[in-house]
Amino acid sequence: MDVADKATLPRYRMTTTAELYTPNMEQTLSMDGKIMTPLMKHENIYSQPGIGHHGGSMLDEISSMPIPAVAPDHACSMLTSHAQMYASYSQHSSVMCSPSSAIHQHELDCDPRELEAFAERFKQRRIKLGVTQADVGKALGNLKLPGVGSLSQSTICRFESLTLSHNNMIALKPVLAAWLDEAERQAHAHHAEVFNTVTDKKRKRTSIAAPEKRSLEAYFAVQPRPSGEKIAQIADKLDLKKNVVRVWFCNQRQKQKRMKFSANMMPHHH
DNA sequence: CGTATGCAAATAAGG
DNA sequence: GCCTTATTTGCATAC
């Protein structure tokens, strides 16, 4: 009867048009100039540096950190990331110097080259600390940057391999930089703290089982946009949260739209 | 075991 | 409060 797992705090919010992540900034797909819609979903991907993993576990909890309060943000592009403001770069200090340096700093943040370098450095130092991607993701929640919760191993992995959108990379960079900073500080100080359990939780993802999924598809075939009441009814019947069902229908509509669109212009159709 | 990844939930933002 | 569109993530599971 209520949104039980609605505990997530406002998270980041970069958004706006996706930007391709390419060191060379290729402007693929120019088309007519307005039809880049949900089709070509996945953006960036100029993937992998090198692999090379390592074993090393050891957990260490990073936690609180003074809130930097970096400030000015003159978007070099368009993004409103909050996370971006809570940076605490390795060499703190340069932040509040002068407007020009602040802007300069920001430009660096947006530079694909810099991001790439950071990602690599990050991975290398993470491994040196003997921490896994999963550990990092979990630790981010203990680091108490406003609006920053834990992340999955997947996301950390994607950050390191640059398989996230450019904007997403830019938004996550300061957060990971802050974690790295704190992790190294604590490693050196020999203390692994864990104060606070206020750990902002990571986004949860419901897994809808195959049988339920089949039922939903059947309902969808009959009525792609059920009324709120119908949705509640279906949710009850499948023993799923109403919101889960509502979102499923929304996503299903998006998916259908994508399929229809791509099927339409695929140069194969005959 | 730790890391990639495919598929698709959950969210953000404007209506 | 729900819809759409665009995007960010996470579960599951393959390497």
mmCIF file of C-alpha atoms (C1' of nucleotides) in Angstrom:
data_model
loop_
_atom_site.group_PDB
_atom_site.id
_atom_site.type_symbol
_atom_site.label_atom_id
_atom_site.label_comp_id
_atom_site.label_asym_id
_atom_site.label_seq_id
_atom_site.Cartn_x
_atom_site.Cartn_y
_atom_site.Cartn_z
ATOM 1 C CA MET A 1 0.000 0.000 0.000
ATOM 2 C CA ASP A 2 2.723 2.409 -0.312
ATOM 3 C CA VAL A 3 5.946 2.724 -1.925
ATOM 4 C CA ALA A 4 7.837 0.584 0.429
ATOM 5 C CA ASP A 5 11.204 0.773 -1.104
ATOM 6 C CA LYS A 6 11.065 4.363 -1.915
ATOM 7 C CA ALA A 7 13.940 5.247 0.254
ATOM 8 C CA THR A 8 16.222 6.682 -2.285
ATOM 9 C CA LEU A 9 17.255 10.203 -1.821
ATOM 10 C CA PRO A 10 17.591 12.481 -4.697
ATOM 11 C CA ARG A 11 20.471 11.290 -6.642
ATOM 12 C CA TYR A 12 22.398 12.932 -9.335
ATOM 13 C CA ARG A 13 20.780 14.659 -12.138
ATOM 14 C CA MET A 14 22.850 15.343 -15.072
ATOM 15 C CA THR A 15 20.786 14.339 -17.973
ATOM 16 C CA THR A 16 20.049 16.312 -21.004
ATOM 17 C CA THR A 17 21.136 14.993 -24.244
ATOM 18 C CA ALA A 18 23.579 12.256 -24.214
ATOM 19 C CA GLU A 19 26.900 12.920 -25.588
ATOM 20 C CA LEU A 20 29.023 10.450 -27.297
ATOM 21 C CA TYR A 21 32.078 9.550 -25.466
ATOM 22 C CA THR A 22 34.826 9.731 -27.892
ATOM 23 C CA PRO A 23 38.250 11.092 -27.467
ATOM 24 C CA ASN A 24 38.048 12.290 -30.987
ATOM 25 C CA MET A 25 34.585 13.553 -30.691
ATOM 26 C CA GLU A 26 33.162 11.940 -33.691
ATOM 27 C CA GLN A 27 29.886 13.281 -34.704
ATOM 28 C CA THR A 28 28.467 10.185 -36.091
ATOM 29 C CA LEU A 29 24.899 10.111 -37.077
ATOM 30 C CA SER A 30 24.108 13.477 -38.349
ATOM 31 C CA MET A 31 21.204 12.477 -40.402
ATOM 32 C CA ASP A 32 18.763 15.148 -41.130
ATOM 33 C CA GLY A 33 19.304 16.788 -37.915
ATOM 34 C CA LYS A 34 16.648 15.881 -35.524
ATOM 35 C CA ILE A 35 15.948 12.250 -35.616
ATOM 36 C CA MET A 36 18.295 10.917 -33.075
ATOM 37 C CA THR A 37 15.852 9.469 -30.749
ATOM 38 C CA PRO A 38 15.618 6.411 -28.706
ATOM 39 C CA LEU A 39 17.067 4.433 -31.464
ATOM 40 C CA MET A 40 20.737 4.445 -31.068
ATOM 41 C CA LYS A 41 20.596 4.060 -27.430
ATOM 42 C CA HIS A 42 23.976 3.335 -26.306
ATOM 43 C CA GLU A 43 26.214 6.201 -26.619
ATOM 44 C CA ASN A 44 29.820 6.251 -26.038
ATOM 45 C CA ILE A 45 31.731 3.106 -25.914
ATOM 46 C CA TYR A 46 35.094 3.558 -27.235
ATOM 47 C CA SER A 47 35.813 1.055 -24.757
ATOM 48 C CA GLN A 48 38.392 -0.804 -23.041
ATOM 49 C CA PRO A 49 41.840 0.205 -22.113
ATOM 50 C CA GLY A 50 43.234 -2.970 -20.889
ATOM 51 C CA ILE A 51 42.070 -5.546 -18.647
ATOM 52 C CA GLY A 52 44.149 -6.847 -15.998
ATOM 53 C CA HIS A 53 42.599 -7.610 -12.835
ATOM 54 C CA HIS A 54 44.078 -8.561 -9.726
ATOM 55 C CA GLY A 55 42.982 -10.148 -6.686
ATOM 56 C CA GLY A 56 43.053 -8.315 -3.533
ATOM 57 C CA SER A 57 40.241 -8.127 -1.312
ATOM 58 C CA MET A 58 40.417 -6.604 2.046
ATOM 59 C CA LEU A 59 37.751 -4.327 2.807
ATOM 60 C CA ASP A 60 38.045 -0.995 4.171
ATOM 61 C CA GLU A 61 35.395 1.405 4.795
ATOM 62 C CA ILE A 62 35.741 4.909 3.852
ATOM 63 C CA SER A 63 33.513 7.281 5.443
ATOM 64 C CA SER A 64 32.879 10.832 6.277
ATOM 65 C CA MET A 65 34.777 13.566 4.725
ATOM 66 C CA PRO A 66 34.591 17.217 5.240
ATOM 67 C CA ILE A 67 32.244 18.699 2.819
ATOM 68 C CA PRO A 68 34.373 20.584 0.410
ATOM 69 C CA ALA A 69 31.980 23.034 -0.965
ATOM 70 C CA VAL A 70 33.556 23.548 -4.190
ATOM 71 C CA ALA A 71 31.492 25.878 -5.907
ATOM 72 C CA PRO A 72 31.161 27.723 -9.045
ATOM 73 C CA ASP A 73 30.111 25.711 -11.875
ATOM 74 C CA HIS A 74 30.034 27.259 -15.176
ATOM 75 C CA ALA A 75 28.804 24.459 -17.193
ATOM 76 C CA CYS A 76 31.178 23.846 -19.967
ATOM 77 C CA SER A 77 28.469 21.845 -21.499
ATOM 78 C CA MET A 78 25.135 21.320 -20.049
ATOM 79 C CA LEU A 79 24.832 19.455 -16.967
ATOM 80 C CA THR A 80 23.456 20.030 -13.600
ATOM 81 C CA SER A 81 25.134 17.329 -11.712
ATOM 82 C CA HIS A 82 25.072 17.825 -8.051
ATOM 83 C CA ALA A 83 27.598 15.233 -7.417
ATOM 84 C CA GLN A 84 29.918 17.221 -9.500
ATOM 85 C CA MET A 85 29.989 19.944 -6.959
ATOM 86 C CA TYR A 86 31.132 17.827 -4.137
ATOM 87 C CA ALA A 87 34.531 17.165 -5.390
ATOM 88 C CA SER A 88 37.543 16.966 -3.263
ATOM 89 C CA TYR A 89 40.294 16.402 -5.629
ATOM 90 C CA SER A 90 43.535 14.903 -4.767
ATOM 91 C CA GLN A 91 45.317 18.139 -4.442
ATOM 92 C CA HIS A 92 42.729 20.043 -2.625
ATOM 93 C CA SER A 93 43.320 23.713 -2.503
ATOM 94 C CA SER A 94 43.056 24.776 -6.045
ATOM 95 C CA VAL A 95 39.376 24.974 -5.894
ATOM 96 C CA MET A 96 38.616 28.434 -4.692
ATOM 97 C CA CYS A 97 41.443 30.263 -6.229
ATOM 98 C CA SER A 98 40.155 32.460 -8.886
ATOM 99 C CA PRO A 99 37.280 32.307 -11.241
ATOM 100 C CA SER A 100 39.552 31.637 -14.100
ATOM 101 C CA SER A 101 41.177 28.670 -12.468
ATOM 102 C CA ALA A 102 37.815 27.354 -11.454
ATOM 103 C CA ILE A 103 36.687 27.516 -14.987
ATOM 104 C CA HIS A 104 39.887 25.979 -16.061
ATOM 105 C CA GLN A 105 39.371 23.149 -13.652
ATOM 106 C CA HIS A 106 35.973 22.604 -14.998
ATOM 107 C CA GLU A 107 37.167 22.418 -18.510
ATOM 108 C CA LEU A 108 39.619 19.804 -17.466
ATOM 109 C CA ASP A 109 36.818 17.824 -15.955
ATOM 110 C CA CYS A 110 35.010 17.849 -19.200
ATOM 111 C CA ASP A 111 37.987 16.885 -21.206
ATOM 112 C CA PRO A 112 37.715 13.326 -22.438
ATOM 113 C CA ARG A 113 41.432 12.941 -22.256
ATOM 114 C CA GLU A 114 41.471 13.887 -18.622
ATOM 115 C CA LEU A 115 38.604 11.576 -17.854
ATOM 116 C CA GLU A 116 40.318 8.736 -19.550
ATOM 117 C CA ALA A 117 43.471 9.383 -17.630
ATOM 118 C CA PHE A 118 41.598 9.642 -14.390
ATOM 119 C CA ALA A 119 39.763 6.400 -14.950
ATOM 120 C CA GLU A 120 42.979 4.614 -15.525
ATOM 121 C CA ARG A 121 44.670 6.168 -12.543
ATOM 122 C CA PHE A 122 41.653 5.349 -10.461
ATOM 123 C CA LYS A 123 41.724 1.701 -11.346
ATOM 124 C CA GLN A 124 45.380 1.410 -10.757
ATOM 125 C CA ARG A 125 45.228 2.996 -7.351
ATOM 126 C CA ARG A 126 42.139 1.037 -6.391
ATOM 127 C CA ILE A 127 43.968 -2.176 -7.095
ATOM 128 C CA LYS A 128 46.959 -0.970 -5.214
ATOM 129 C CA LEU A 129 44.718 -0.421 -2.231
ATOM 130 C CA GLY A 130 43.535 -3.957 -2.600
ATOM 131 C CA VAL A 131 39.934 -3.011 -3.050
ATOM 132 C CA THR A 132 37.455 -4.532 -5.454
ATOM 133 C CA GLN A 133 34.978 -2.678 -7.616
ATOM 134 C CA ALA A 134 32.201 -3.960 -5.408
ATOM 135 C CA ASP A 135 33.971 -2.638 -2.333
ATOM 136 C CA VAL A 136 34.228 0.777 -3.896
ATOM 137 C CA GLY A 137 30.596 0.833 -4.816
ATOM 138 C CA LYS A 138 29.542 -0.008 -1.332
ATOM 139 C CA ALA A 139 31.958 2.413 0.247
ATOM 140 C CA LEU A 140 30.565 5.298 -1.725
ATOM 141 C CA GLY A 141 27.517 5.125 0.434
ATOM 142 C CA ASN A 142 29.562 5.547 3.553
ATOM 143 C CA LEU A 143 31.291 8.499 2.185
ATOM 144 C CA LYS A 144 28.657 11.005 2.975
ATOM 145 C CA LEU A 145 28.416 13.289 0.113
ATOM 146 C CA PRO A 146 24.925 14.684 -0.124
ATOM 147 C CA GLY A 147 22.875 12.790 -2.590
ATOM 148 C CA VAL A 148 25.501 10.193 -3.183
ATOM 149 C CA GLY A 149 24.647 6.637 -2.355
ATOM 150 C CA SER A 150 26.196 3.292 -3.003
ATOM 151 C CA LEU A 151 26.699 2.005 -6.496
ATOM 152 C CA SER A 152 26.995 -1.451 -7.912
ATOM 153 C CA GLN A 153 30.108 -3.231 -9.012
ATOM 154 C CA SER A 154 28.778 -2.860 -12.525
ATOM 155 C CA THR A 155 28.829 0.874 -12.430
ATOM 156 C CA ILE A 156 32.320 1.065 -11.007
ATOM 157 C CA CYS A 157 33.423 -1.357 -13.651
ATOM 158 C CA ARG A 158 31.855 0.763 -16.344
ATOM 159 C CA PHE A 159 33.441 3.874 -15.031
ATOM 160 C CA GLU A 160 36.854 2.303 -15.151
ATOM 161 C CA SER A 161 36.343 1.053 -18.643
ATOM 162 C CA LEU A 162 34.765 4.307 -19.770
ATOM 163 C CA THR A 163 31.615 2.584 -20.854
ATOM 164 C CA LEU A 164 29.348 5.216 -19.395
ATOM 165 C CA SER A 165 28.035 8.277 -21.142
ATOM 166 C CA HIS A 166 30.313 11.249 -21.079
ATOM 167 C CA ASN A 167 27.999 13.138 -18.791
ATOM 168 C CA ASN A 168 27.726 10.197 -16.495
ATOM 169 C CA MET A 169 31.493 9.939 -16.367
ATOM 170 C CA ILE A 170 31.772 13.591 -15.491
ATOM 171 C CA ALA A 171 29.191 13.261 -12.780
ATOM 172 C CA LEU A 172 30.797 10.254 -11.186
ATOM 173 C CA LYS A 173 34.355 11.398 -11.380
ATOM 174 C CA PRO A 174 34.311 13.765 -8.411
ATOM 175 C CA VAL A 175 32.594 11.183 -6.274
ATOM 176 C CA LEU A 176 35.114 8.518 -7.054
ATOM 177 C CA ALA A 177 37.910 11.003 -6.681
ATOM 178 C CA ALA A 178 36.674 11.829 -3.223
ATOM 179 C CA TRP A 179 36.507 8.182 -2.328
ATOM 180 C CA LEU A 180 39.988 7.524 -3.584
ATOM 181 C CA ASP A 181 41.262 10.442 -1.614
ATOM 182 C CA GLU A 182 39.706 9.249 1.567
ATOM 183 C CA ALA A 183 40.650 5.658 0.984
ATOM 184 C CA GLU A 184 44.278 6.502 0.565
ATOM 185 C CA ARG A 185 44.218 8.776 3.535
ATOM 186 C CA GLN A 186 42.805 6.068 5.735
ATOM 187 C CA ALA A 187 45.065 3.442 4.330
ATOM 188 C CA HIS A 188 47.999 5.549 5.260
ATOM 189 C CA ALA A 189 46.641 6.371 8.647
ATOM 190 C CA HIS A 190 45.986 2.733 9.249
ATOM 191 C CA HIS A 191 42.472 3.284 10.161
ATOM 192 C CA ALA A 192 39.521 1.918 8.476
ATOM 193 C CA GLU A 193 36.572 3.567 9.912
ATOM 194 C CA VAL A 194 33.029 2.882 9.520
ATOM 195 C CA PHE A 195 31.266 5.522 11.353
ATOM 196 C CA ASN A 196 27.787 5.894 10.465
ATOM 197 C CA THR A 197 25.373 3.470 9.176
ATOM 198 C CA VAL A 198 23.389 6.123 7.499
ATOM 199 C CA THR A 199 24.623 4.594 4.358
ATOM 200 C CA ASP A 200 22.567 6.007 1.634
ATOM 201 C CA LYS A 201 21.269 2.981 -0.106
ATOM 202 C CA LYS A 202 21.911 2.015 -3.611
ATOM 203 C CA ARG A 203 19.162 1.932 -6.137
ATOM 204 C CA LYS A 204 17.301 -1.315 -6.003
ATOM 205 C CA ARG A 205 16.208 -3.163 -9.029
ATOM 206 C CA THR A 206 13.304 -5.552 -8.956
ATOM 207 C CA SER A 207 13.669 -8.744 -10.875
ATOM 208 C CA ILE A 208 10.455 -9.778 -12.469
ATOM 209 C CA ALA A 209 10.318 -13.525 -12.906
ATOM 210 C CA ALA A 210 9.604 -15.090 -16.265
ATOM 211 C CA PRO A 211 6.061 -16.209 -15.487
ATOM 212 C CA GLU A 212 5.078 -12.766 -14.299
ATOM 213 C CA LYS A 213 6.775 -11.242 -17.268
ATOM 214 C CA ARG A 214 4.764 -13.411 -19.582
ATOM 215 C CA SER A 215 1.569 -12.358 -17.919
ATOM 216 C CA LEU A 216 2.479 -8.725 -18.213
ATOM 217 C CA GLU A 217 3.194 -9.164 -21.890
ATOM 218 C CA ALA A 218 -0.152 -10.763 -22.361
ATOM 219 C CA TYR A 219 -1.883 -7.855 -20.666
ATOM 220 C CA PHE A 220 0.165 -5.459 -22.696
ATOM 221 C CA ALA A 221 -0.899 -7.069 -25.929
ATOM 222 C CA VAL A 222 -4.481 -6.443 -25.017
ATOM 223 C CA GLN A 223 -4.083 -3.023 -23.484
ATOM 224 C CA PRO A 224 -0.752 -1.171 -23.661
ATOM 225 C CA ARG A 225 -1.961 1.584 -21.400
ATOM 226 C CA PRO A 226 -4.037 0.257 -18.552
ATOM 227 C CA SER A 227 -5.766 2.593 -16.181
ATOM 228 C CA GLY A 228 -4.445 3.021 -12.713
ATOM 229 C CA GLU A 229 -7.056 0.707 -11.448
ATOM 230 C CA LYS A 230 -6.277 -1.962 -13.946
ATOM 231 C CA ILE A 231 -2.638 -1.674 -13.046
ATOM 232 C CA ALA A 232 -3.410 -2.113 -9.391
ATOM 233 C CA GLN A 233 -5.452 -5.137 -10.250
ATOM 234 C CA ILE A 234 -2.680 -6.680 -12.278
ATOM 235 C CA ALA A 235 -0.149 -5.890 -9.599
ATOM 236 C CA ASP A 236 -2.258 -7.611 -7.043
ATOM 237 C CA LYS A 237 -2.750 -10.626 -9.171
ATOM 238 C CA LEU A 238 0.927 -11.028 -9.929
ATOM 239 C CA ASP A 239 1.954 -10.099 -6.443
ATOM 240 C CA LEU A 240 4.059 -7.210 -7.584
ATOM 241 C CA LYS A 241 4.132 -3.643 -6.355
ATOM 242 C CA LYS A 242 1.788 -1.410 -8.206
ATOM 243 C CA ASN A 243 4.566 0.959 -9.058
ATOM 244 C CA VAL A 244 6.625 -1.848 -10.449
ATOM 245 C CA VAL A 245 3.833 -2.758 -12.793
ATOM 246 C CA ARG A 246 3.225 0.834 -13.804
ATOM 247 C CA VAL A 247 6.882 1.336 -14.609
ATOM 248 C CA TRP A 248 6.955 -1.927 -16.470
ATOM 249 C CA PHE A 249 4.218 -0.691 -18.763
ATOM 250 C CA CYS A 250 6.000 2.597 -19.305
ATOM 251 C CA ASN A 251 9.203 0.835 -20.187
ATOM 252 C CA GLN A 252 7.358 -1.588 -22.358
ATOM 253 C CA ARG A 253 5.829 1.263 -24.338
ATOM 254 C CA GLN A 254 9.238 2.776 -24.817
ATOM 255 C CA LYS A 255 10.610 -0.503 -25.961
ATOM 256 C CA GLN A 256 7.798 -1.024 -28.382
ATOM 257 C CA LYS A 257 8.304 2.416 -29.813
ATOM 258 C CA ARG A 258 11.977 1.740 -30.288
ATOM 259 C CA MET A 259 11.338 -1.518 -32.027
ATOM 260 C CA LYS A 260 8.800 -0.061 -34.337
ATOM 261 C CA PHE A 261 11.069 2.765 -35.226
ATOM 262 C CA SER A 262 14.134 0.720 -35.931
ATOM 263 C CA ALA A 263 12.196 -1.880 -37.832
ATOM 264 C CA ASN A 264 10.957 0.906 -39.981
ATOM 265 C CA MET A 265 14.192 2.307 -41.155
ATOM 266 C CA MET A 266 16.397 -0.666 -41.035
ATOM 267 C CA PRO A 267 17.851 -0.826 -44.538
ATOM 268 C CA HIS A 268 16.971 -4.408 -44.661
ATOM 269 C CA HIS A 269 13.316 -4.340 -44.661
ATOM 270 C CA HIS A 270 11.882 -5.756 -47.802
ATOM 271 C "C1'" DC B 1 36.756 -15.012 -7.054
ATOM 272 C "C1'" DG B 2 36.669 -10.518 -9.333
ATOM 273 C "C1'" DT B 3 35.208 -8.467 -13.747
ATOM 274 C "C1'" DA B 4 32.608 -7.621 -17.976
ATOM 275 C "C1'" DT B 5 27.980 -7.158 -20.100
ATOM 276 C "C1'" DG B 6 23.104 -7.783 -21.878
ATOM 277 C "C1'" DC B 7 18.724 -6.528 -20.837
ATOM 278 C "C1'" DA B 8 15.723 -3.622 -18.652
ATOM 279 C "C1'" DA B 9 14.211 -1.548 -14.030
ATOM 280 C "C1'" DA B 10 14.226 2.936 -11.935
ATOM 281 C "C1'" DT B 11 14.811 7.892 -12.260
ATOM 282 C "C1'" DA B 12 15.036 12.699 -13.971
ATOM 283 C "C1'" DA B 13 12.786 16.372 -16.057
ATOM 284 C "C1'" DG B 14 9.204 18.674 -18.719
ATOM 285 C "C1'" DG B 15 4.268 18.357 -19.652
ATOM 286 C "C1'" DG C 1 -0.115 11.658 -9.856
ATOM 287 C "C1'" DC C 2 0.770 9.661 -14.283
ATOM 288 C "C1'" DC C 3 2.808 10.020 -19.129
ATOM 289 C "C1'" DT C 4 6.795 10.457 -22.253
ATOM 290 C "C1'" DT C 5 11.532 10.696 -23.429
ATOM 291 C "C1'" DA C 6 16.279 10.203 -22.261
ATOM 292 C "C1'" DT C 7 19.403 8.194 -19.201
ATOM 293 C "C1'" DT C 8 21.371 6.031 -15.256
ATOM 294 C "C1'" DT C 9 22.132 1.985 -12.999
ATOM 295 C "C1'" DG C 10 21.675 -2.926 -11.137
ATOM 296 C "C1'" DC C 11 20.557 -7.855 -11.397
ATOM 297 C "C1'" DA C 12 22.111 -12.013 -13.375
ATOM 298 C "C1'" DT C 13 25.200 -14.384 -15.542
ATOM 299 C "C1'" DA C 14 28.590 -15.092 -18.779
ATOM 300 C "C1'" DC C 15 34.015 -14.673 -18.822
#
